[in-house]
Amino acid sequence: MAIVIKEDFQLFKSFFKTRKAFNGALGLPFASGVAVFCFEGFSLTLPLEASMSERGKFQWVLSCAFFGITLAYICFGIFGYLAYGDETKDIITLNLPHNWSAAAVKIGLCIALAFTFPIMMHPIHDIMEGKLKSSGWFQKICYNVQSAEVFGLLGVRMLMVAVLATLASYIPGFGAFISLVGSTVCALLSFVLPALFHLTLMGSHLKPWQRILDYGVLVIGLVFASYGTYDSLFD
């Protein structure tokens, strides 16, 4: 992080005056989709809380984490734009010069992804492995073949990683893709589904202002998802 910001600062003096603070409202749907994608960690909320020894501190830990992540995103976004402007790549490391410091950043990013990817996949693995363990044919194989369960679960994980790696290699544009994901899946998980579930489960017990709030979040989420998806696909 420090290396990237250092490289950005070196370009501030030359290009700072030519940068526009706001380039128009047309880019807001794209930026909003990326922002929702960056903050969408809904699938990890419950597993992280369940793994804590003191669950009462989860809200405090979550708030600190969101504050730190928000600060890092703001710094990277502002410094990257001030340094490179419209030439900023989807992945900021592509803008860095070809030297040892840029290579160190890329190596560090690869190491970080190697550790964070299993954490992000943990909820998916739990769901897939739970379905596999409950299936009759898999239980019969595990009963007849020793170590079949271990190899079966490892095989499922390897298959999922291979599928995701294959899909990732065919993505034409990283920025457009994460904006599309943020405007569709992440928007549904963050805004639409929570409000819908809350209305469905607690609707009869909610006060009028609570229902209005839920419906407002639901409508705004649907509008955002629809327009953001259109903008990502046809821009």
CSV table of C-alpha atoms in Angstrom, one decimal:
chain,number,residue,atom,x,y,z
A,1,MET,CA,0.0,0.0,0.0
A,2,ALA,CA,2.8,2.4,0.9
A,3,ILE,CA,4.7,1.7,-2.3
A,4,VAL,CA,1.6,2.4,-4.5
A,5,ILE,CA,0.9,5.7,-2.7
A,6,LYS,CA,4.6,6.6,-3.0
A,7,GLU,CA,4.4,6.1,-6.8
A,8,ASP,CA,1.2,8.2,-6.9
A,9,PHE,CA,2.8,11.1,-5.0
A,10,GLN,CA,5.6,11.3,-7.5
A,11,LEU,CA,3.2,12.2,-10.2
A,12,PHE,CA,1.1,14.7,-8.2
A,13,LYS,CA,3.2,17.7,-9.1
A,14,SER,CA,3.0,17.2,-12.8
A,15,PHE,CA,-0.7,16.4,-13.3
A,16,PHE,CA,-2.5,17.6,-10.2
A,17,LYS,CA,-3.9,20.8,-11.8
A,18,THR,CA,-5.3,18.9,-14.9
A,19,ARG,CA,-7.5,16.6,-12.9
A,20,LYS,CA,-11.3,17.3,-12.7
A,21,ALA,CA,-12.9,16.8,-9.3
A,22,PHE,CA,-16.1,15.4,-10.9
A,23,ASN,CA,-16.4,14.0,-14.5
A,24,GLY,CA,-20.2,13.9,-14.7
A,25,ALA,CA,-23.1,11.8,-13.5
A,26,LEU,CA,-22.8,9.2,-16.3
A,27,GLY,CA,-20.0,7.3,-14.5
A,28,LEU,CA,-21.9,7.1,-11.1
A,29,PRO,CA,-23.7,3.8,-11.9
A,30,PHE,CA,-20.4,2.1,-12.8
A,31,ALA,CA,-18.7,3.6,-9.7
A,32,SER,CA,-21.6,2.6,-7.5
A,33,GLY,CA,-21.5,-1.0,-8.7
A,34,VAL,CA,-17.8,-1.2,-8.0
A,35,ALA,CA,-18.4,0.3,-4.5
A,36,VAL,CA,-21.1,-2.2,-3.6
A,37,PHE,CA,-18.9,-5.0,-4.8
A,38,CYS,CA,-16.0,-3.8,-2.6
A,39,PHE,CA,-18.1,-3.7,0.5
A,40,GLU,CA,-20.2,-6.8,-0.1
A,41,GLY,CA,-19.0,-9.3,2.5
A,42,PHE,CA,-22.5,-10.5,3.5
A,43,SER,CA,-21.7,-14.2,3.1
A,44,LEU,CA,-18.9,-14.0,5.7
A,45,THR,CA,-20.7,-12.1,8.4
A,46,LEU,CA,-22.3,-15.0,10.1
A,47,PRO,CA,-19.3,-17.4,9.9
A,48,LEU,CA,-17.0,-14.7,11.3
A,49,GLU,CA,-19.3,-14.0,14.1
A,50,ALA,CA,-19.7,-17.7,14.9
A,51,SER,CA,-15.9,-18.2,15.0
A,52,MET,CA,-15.3,-15.4,17.5
A,53,SER,CA,-14.7,-16.4,21.1
A,54,GLU,CA,-16.4,-13.2,22.4
A,55,ARG,CA,-19.3,-12.6,20.0
A,56,GLY,CA,-20.4,-9.6,22.0
A,57,LYS,CA,-17.5,-7.6,20.5
A,58,PHE,CA,-18.4,-8.5,16.9
A,59,GLN,CA,-20.2,-5.2,16.2
A,60,TRP,CA,-17.2,-3.2,17.4
A,61,VAL,CA,-14.7,-5.3,15.4
A,62,LEU,CA,-16.9,-5.1,12.3
A,63,SER,CA,-17.2,-1.3,12.6
A,64,CYS,CA,-13.4,-0.9,13.0
A,65,ALA,CA,-12.9,-3.1,10.0
A,66,PHE,CA,-15.3,-1.1,7.8
A,67,PHE,CA,-13.7,2.1,8.9
A,68,GLY,CA,-10.2,0.9,8.0
A,69,ILE,CA,-11.4,-0.6,4.7
A,70,THR,CA,-13.3,2.6,3.8
A,71,LEU,CA,-10.2,4.8,4.6
A,72,ALA,CA,-8.0,2.5,2.4
A,73,TYR,CA,-10.4,2.6,-0.5
A,74,ILE,CA,-10.8,6.4,-0.3
A,75,CYS,CA,-7.0,6.9,-0.2
A,76,PHE,CA,-6.4,4.5,-3.1
A,77,GLY,CA,-9.1,6.0,-5.2
A,78,ILE,CA,-8.1,9.6,-4.7
A,79,PHE,CA,-4.4,9.1,-5.0
A,80,GLY,CA,-4.7,6.8,-8.0
A,81,TYR,CA,-7.0,9.3,-9.9
A,82,LEU,CA,-4.8,12.3,-9.0
A,83,ALA,CA,-1.8,10.4,-10.3
A,84,TYR,CA,-3.1,8.8,-13.5
A,85,GLY,CA,-6.5,10.4,-14.2
A,86,ASP,CA,-8.4,8.8,-17.0
A,87,GLU,CA,-5.5,6.5,-17.7
A,88,THR,CA,-6.0,4.6,-14.4
A,89,LYS,CA,-6.3,0.9,-15.1
A,90,ASP,CA,-8.8,-1.5,-13.7
A,91,ILE,CA,-6.1,-2.8,-11.5
A,92,ILE,CA,-3.9,-0.1,-10.2
A,93,THR,CA,-0.7,-2.2,-10.3
A,94,LEU,CA,-0.9,-2.1,-14.1
A,95,ASN,CA,-0.1,1.6,-13.9
A,96,LEU,CA,3.0,1.1,-11.8
A,97,PRO,CA,6.4,1.3,-13.5
A,98,HIS,CA,8.4,-1.8,-14.2
A,99,ASN,CA,10.8,-1.8,-11.3
A,100,TRP,CA,11.5,-3.7,-8.1
A,101,SER,CA,9.0,-1.8,-6.0
A,102,ALA,CA,6.1,-2.6,-8.4
A,103,ALA,CA,7.2,-6.2,-8.5
A,104,ALA,CA,7.1,-6.3,-4.7
A,105,VAL,CA,3.5,-5.0,-4.8
A,106,LYS,CA,2.4,-7.6,-7.3
A,107,ILE,CA,4.0,-10.4,-5.3
A,108,GLY,CA,2.4,-9.1,-2.1
A,109,LEU,CA,-1.0,-8.9,-3.8
A,110,CYS,CA,-0.7,-12.5,-5.0
A,111,ILE,CA,0.2,-13.7,-1.5
A,112,ALA,CA,-2.7,-11.8,-0.1
A,113,LEU,CA,-5.1,-13.3,-2.6
A,114,ALA,CA,-3.8,-16.8,-1.8
A,115,PHE,CA,-4.8,-16.3,1.8
A,116,THR,CA,-8.0,-14.4,1.4
A,117,PHE,CA,-9.5,-16.6,-1.4
A,118,PRO,CA,-10.1,-19.6,0.9
A,119,ILE,CA,-11.8,-17.3,3.4
A,120,MET,CA,-14.2,-16.0,0.8
A,121,MET,CA,-14.9,-19.5,-0.4
A,122,HIS,CA,-15.5,-20.9,3.1
A,123,PRO,CA,-19.3,-20.3,3.1
A,124,ILE,CA,-19.6,-21.8,-0.4
A,125,HIS,CA,-17.6,-24.9,0.7
A,126,ASP,CA,-19.8,-25.3,3.7
A,127,ILE,CA,-23.0,-25.3,1.6
A,128,MET,CA,-21.6,-27.6,-1.1
A,129,GLU,CA,-20.0,-30.1,1.3
A,130,GLY,CA,-23.2,-30.2,3.4
A,131,LYS,CA,-25.2,-31.1,0.4
A,132,LEU,CA,-22.7,-33.7,-0.6
A,133,LYS,CA,-22.6,-35.3,2.8
A,134,SER,CA,-26.4,-35.5,3.0
A,135,SER,CA,-26.7,-37.3,-0.4
A,136,GLY,CA,-27.4,-41.0,-0.2
A,137,TRP,CA,-24.9,-42.1,-2.9
A,138,PHE,CA,-22.0,-40.3,-1.3
A,139,GLN,CA,-22.9,-41.8,2.1
A,140,LYS,CA,-22.8,-45.3,0.5
A,141,ILE,CA,-19.4,-44.6,-1.1
A,142,CYS,CA,-18.0,-43.4,2.2
A,143,TYR,CA,-19.4,-46.5,4.0
A,144,ASN,CA,-17.8,-48.9,1.5
A,145,VAL,CA,-14.5,-47.1,0.7
A,146,GLN,CA,-12.1,-45.9,3.4
A,147,SER,CA,-11.0,-42.2,3.1
A,148,ALA,CA,-13.7,-41.6,0.4
A,149,GLU,CA,-15.1,-38.7,2.4
A,150,VAL,CA,-11.8,-36.8,2.6
A,151,PHE,CA,-11.0,-37.3,-1.0
A,152,GLY,CA,-14.5,-36.5,-2.1
A,153,LEU,CA,-14.6,-33.2,-0.2
A,154,LEU,CA,-11.1,-32.3,-1.5
A,155,GLY,CA,-12.2,-33.1,-5.0
A,156,VAL,CA,-15.2,-30.8,-4.7
A,157,ARG,CA,-13.0,-28.0,-3.5
A,158,MET,CA,-10.5,-28.5,-6.3
A,159,LEU,CA,-13.3,-28.6,-8.9
A,160,MET,CA,-14.8,-25.3,-7.6
A,161,VAL,CA,-11.4,-23.6,-7.7
A,162,ALA,CA,-10.7,-24.9,-11.2
A,163,VAL,CA,-14.1,-23.7,-12.5
A,164,LEU,CA,-13.6,-20.2,-10.9
A,165,ALA,CA,-10.1,-19.9,-12.3
A,166,THR,CA,-11.4,-20.8,-15.8
A,167,LEU,CA,-14.2,-18.3,-15.6
A,168,ALA,CA,-11.8,-15.6,-14.3
A,169,SER,CA,-9.4,-16.2,-17.2
A,170,TYR,CA,-12.2,-15.4,-19.8
A,171,ILE,CA,-13.3,-12.1,-18.2
A,172,PRO,CA,-12.5,-9.4,-20.8
A,173,GLY,CA,-12.5,-6.4,-18.4
A,174,PHE,CA,-12.0,-6.6,-14.6
A,175,GLY,CA,-13.6,-3.2,-13.9
A,176,ALA,CA,-16.7,-3.8,-15.9
A,177,PHE,CA,-17.1,-7.3,-14.4
A,178,ILE,CA,-16.9,-6.2,-10.8
A,179,SER,CA,-19.4,-3.4,-11.6
A,180,LEU,CA,-21.8,-5.9,-13.1
A,181,VAL,CA,-21.4,-8.3,-10.1
A,182,GLY,CA,-21.9,-5.3,-7.7
A,183,SER,CA,-25.0,-4.2,-9.5
A,184,THR,CA,-26.6,-7.6,-9.6
A,185,VAL,CA,-25.6,-10.2,-7.0
A,186,CYS,CA,-24.2,-7.8,-4.4
A,187,ALA,CA,-27.0,-5.4,-4.8
A,188,LEU,CA,-29.5,-8.2,-4.3
A,189,LEU,CA,-27.7,-9.5,-1.2
A,190,SER,CA,-27.1,-6.1,0.3
A,191,PHE,CA,-30.4,-4.3,-0.3
A,192,VAL,CA,-33.2,-6.3,-2.0
A,193,LEU,CA,-33.2,-9.7,-0.2
A,194,PRO,CA,-32.7,-8.4,3.4
A,195,ALA,CA,-35.6,-6.0,3.0
A,196,LEU,CA,-37.7,-8.6,1.4
A,197,PHE,CA,-37.0,-11.2,4.1
A,198,HIS,CA,-37.6,-8.7,6.8
A,199,LEU,CA,-41.0,-7.8,5.4
A,200,THR,CA,-41.9,-11.4,4.9
A,201,LEU,CA,-40.9,-12.6,8.4
A,202,MET,CA,-41.7,-9.6,10.5
A,203,GLY,CA,-44.2,-7.7,8.4
A,204,SER,CA,-47.2,-8.2,10.7
A,205,HIS,CA,-45.1,-6.9,13.7
A,206,LEU,CA,-43.5,-3.9,12.0
A,207,LYS,CA,-44.5,-0.3,12.6
A,208,PRO,CA,-45.6,1.8,9.6
A,209,TRP,CA,-42.3,3.7,9.4
A,210,GLN,CA,-40.4,0.4,9.5
A,211,ARG,CA,-42.4,-0.9,6.6
A,212,ILE,CA,-41.9,2.3,4.6
A,213,LEU,CA,-38.2,2.0,5.3
A,214,ASP,CA,-38.0,-1.6,4.1
A,215,TYR,CA,-40.1,-0.8,0.9
A,216,GLY,CA,-37.8,2.2,0.3
A,217,VAL,CA,-34.7,0.1,0.5
A,218,LEU,CA,-36.3,-2.6,-1.6
A,219,VAL,CA,-37.3,-0.2,-4.4
A,220,ILE,CA,-34.0,1.7,-4.4
A,221,GLY,CA,-32.1,-1.6,-4.5
A,222,LEU,CA,-34.1,-2.8,-7.5
A,223,VAL,CA,-33.7,0.5,-9.4
A,224,PHE,CA,-30.0,0.5,-8.7
A,225,ALA,CA,-29.6,-3.1,-9.7
A,226,SER,CA,-31.5,-2.6,-12.9
A,227,TYR,CA,-29.8,0.5,-14.1
A,228,GLY,CA,-26.4,-0.6,-12.9
A,229,THR,CA,-26.7,-3.9,-14.8
A,230,TYR,CA,-27.8,-2.1,-17.9
A,231,ASP,CA,-25.0,0.4,-17.6
A,232,SER,CA,-22.4,-2.4,-17.1
A,233,LEU,CA,-23.6,-4.5,-20.0
A,234,PHE,CA,-24.2,-1.8,-22.6
A,235,ASP,CA,-21.8,1.0,-21.7
